[in-house]
Amino acid sequence: MALNLGTIQHILDVAFVADGAIFQGAVVTLSSPSSDNNARVIVAASSSVTPLGVALVDAADGEVVRVQMLGLAYVVASGPFSAGDNLAIAAASGKVDTASSADQLVGVALEAATALNDLVVCKLYCNGSVEP
């Protein structure tokens, strides 16, 4: 059941350059520095990298992509999980699943996911850990 949140207000979103294709709702992380001095992001590929935020739109390689870094965001599920679960980057690149104790955290699920590719609301954590 989807939450009735209306339009989610983006508290902190920042423009980056996509380093490869990025899909809306993907968890992203910083990429290697580029020669043009633009901050670049890539789709986060494992739960051991520190998540930067969530892509607000699809972007092709080299395009500008806005990344939400704080507040509520829609994320893409890699499978079922419950509301209240801490989420981490899943083996399926950029998607989220229930976190284990060793994972860098993306946030907490505010609604359940029932299947692969469900778009669900997540309260983002900063810097891969629960906020104090």
GROMACS .gro file of C-alpha atoms in nm:
model
  132
    1MET     CA    1   0.000   0.000   0.000
    2ALA     CA    2   0.149   0.333  -0.105
    3LEU     CA    3   0.179   0.610   0.149
    4ASN     CA    4  -0.027   0.921   0.088
    5LEU     CA    5   0.260   1.167   0.102
    6GLY     CA    6   0.151   1.391  -0.180
    7THR     CA    7   0.453   1.552  -0.343
    8ILE     CA    8   0.778   1.481  -0.162
    9GLN     CA    9   0.968   1.802  -0.094
   10HIS     CA   10   1.337   1.775  -0.178
   11ILE     CA   11   1.523   1.911   0.122
   12LEU     CA   12   1.873   1.884  -0.023
   13ASP     CA   13   1.936   1.787  -0.383
   14VAL     CA   14   2.253   1.865  -0.572
   15ALA     CA   15   2.347   1.852  -0.942
   16PHE     CA   16   2.621   1.608  -1.045
   17VAL     CA   17   2.737   1.465  -1.377
   18ALA     CA   18   2.643   1.102  -1.447
   19ASP     CA   19   2.941   0.871  -1.495
   20GLY     CA   20   2.749   0.605  -1.689
   21ALA     CA   21   2.374   0.554  -1.716
   22ILE     CA   22   2.176   0.621  -1.397
   23PHE     CA   23   1.811   0.534  -1.339
   24GLN     CA   24   1.557   0.730  -1.132
   25GLY     CA   25   1.553   0.599  -0.776
   26ALA     CA   26   1.904   0.455  -0.798
   27VAL     CA   27   2.134   0.491  -0.499
   28VAL     CA   28   2.448   0.666  -0.621
   29THR     CA   29   2.798   0.725  -0.490
   30LEU     CA   30   3.082   0.953  -0.594
   31SER     CA   31   3.288   0.846  -0.892
   32SER     CA   32   3.659   0.899  -0.952
   33PRO     CA   33   3.759   1.263  -1.008
   34SER     CA   34   3.727   1.376  -1.369
   35SER     CA   35   3.957   1.587  -1.582
   36ASP     CA   36   3.684   1.854  -1.625
   37ASN     CA   37   3.657   1.911  -1.247
   38ASN     CA   38   3.286   1.821  -1.244
   39ALA     CA   39   3.167   1.613  -0.951
   40ARG     CA   40   3.053   1.281  -1.097
   41VAL     CA   41   2.833   1.003  -0.959
   42ILE     CA   42   2.785   0.638  -1.047
   43VAL     CA   43   2.520   0.382  -0.957
   44ALA     CA   44   2.628   0.228  -0.626
   45ALA     CA   45   2.723  -0.134  -0.689
   46SER     CA   46   2.754  -0.285  -0.341
   47SER     CA   47   2.657  -0.239   0.023
   48SER     CA   48   3.020  -0.163   0.116
   49VAL     CA   49   3.032   0.176  -0.062
   50THR     CA   50   2.910   0.490   0.112
   51PRO     CA   51   2.584   0.606  -0.047
   52LEU     CA   52   2.573   0.971  -0.150
   53GLY     CA   53   2.202   0.991  -0.224
   54VAL     CA   54   1.928   0.892  -0.467
   55ALA     CA   55   1.893   0.996  -0.832
   56LEU     CA   56   1.579   1.203  -0.891
   57VAL     CA   57   1.574   1.142  -1.268
   58ASP     CA   58   1.716   0.911  -1.532
   59ALA     CA   59   2.044   1.033  -1.681
   60ALA     CA   60   2.271   0.911  -1.958
   61ASP     CA   61   2.649   0.919  -1.931
   62GLY     CA   62   2.767   1.281  -1.916
   63GLU     CA   63   2.425   1.429  -1.841
   64VAL     CA   64   2.342   1.629  -1.531
   65VAL     CA   65   2.160   1.428  -1.266
   66ARG     CA   66   2.007   1.574  -0.951
   67VAL     CA   67   2.077   1.368  -0.641
   68GLN     CA   68   1.866   1.391  -0.327
   69MET     CA   69   2.091   1.370  -0.024
   70LEU     CA   70   1.855   1.432   0.269
   71GLY     CA   71   1.490   1.380   0.359
   72LEU     CA   72   1.245   1.143   0.192
   73ALA     CA   73   1.318   0.978  -0.143
   74TYR     CA   74   1.174   0.712  -0.368
   75VAL     CA   75   1.410   0.414  -0.398
   76VAL     CA   76   1.391   0.099  -0.611
   77ALA     CA   77   1.355  -0.231  -0.425
   78SER     CA   78   1.555  -0.540  -0.520
   79GLY     CA   79   1.294  -0.759  -0.352
   80PRO     CA   80   1.050  -0.767  -0.060
   81PHE     CA   81   1.115  -0.589   0.270
   82SER     CA   82   0.905  -0.441   0.550
   83ALA     CA   83   0.829  -0.086   0.655
   84GLY     CA   84   1.077   0.006   0.927
   85ASP     CA   85   1.363  -0.203   0.784
   86ASN     CA   86   1.702  -0.039   0.754
   87LEU     CA   87   1.800  -0.043   0.387
   88ALA     CA   88   2.134  -0.093   0.212
   89ILE     CA   89   2.247  -0.115  -0.148
   90ALA     CA   90   2.157  -0.459  -0.283
   91ALA     CA   91   2.360  -0.684  -0.510
   92ALA     CA   92   2.138  -0.556  -0.791
   93SER     CA   93   2.320  -0.231  -0.864
   94GLY     CA   94   2.164   0.082  -0.717
   95LYS     CA   95   1.859  -0.093  -0.573
   96VAL     CA   96   1.791  -0.145  -0.202
   97ASP     CA   97   1.720  -0.438   0.027
   98THR     CA   98   1.720  -0.507   0.402
   99ALA     CA   99   2.056  -0.413   0.554
  100SER     CA  100   2.285  -0.640   0.753
  101SER     CA  101   2.499  -0.515   1.041
  102ALA     CA  102   2.807  -0.472   0.817
  103ASP     CA  103   2.633  -0.267   0.544
  104GLN     CA  104   2.653   0.104   0.476
  105LEU     CA  105   2.295   0.224   0.534
  106VAL     CA  106   2.088   0.412   0.277
  107GLY     CA  107   1.793   0.481   0.506
  108VAL     CA  108   1.482   0.333   0.663
  109ALA     CA  109   1.183   0.206   0.462
  110LEU     CA  110   0.865   0.400   0.532
  111GLU     CA  111   0.660   0.146   0.342
  112ALA     CA  112   0.694  -0.219   0.249
  113ALA     CA  113   0.819  -0.350  -0.085
  114THR     CA  114   0.649  -0.662  -0.215
  115ALA     CA  115   0.846  -0.729  -0.534
  116LEU     CA  116   1.151  -0.650  -0.746
  117ASN     CA  117   1.150  -0.293  -0.879
  118ASP     CA  118   0.885  -0.160  -0.640
  119LEU     CA  119   0.930   0.215  -0.595
  120VAL     CA  120   0.903   0.287  -0.221
  121VAL     CA  121   0.954   0.580   0.013
  122CYS     CA  122   1.272   0.584   0.220
  123LYS     CA  123   1.391   0.827   0.487
  124LEU     CA  124   1.754   0.885   0.385
  125TYR     CA  125   2.040   0.858   0.633
  126CYS     CA  126   2.350   1.074   0.597
  127ASN     CA  127   2.693   0.925   0.532
  128GLY     CA  128   2.587   0.560   0.537
  129SER     CA  129   2.492   0.547   0.906
  130VAL     CA  130   2.196   0.619   1.132
  131GLU     CA  131   2.176   0.986   1.224
  132PRO     CA  132   2.246   1.073   1.589
   0.00000   0.00000   0.00000
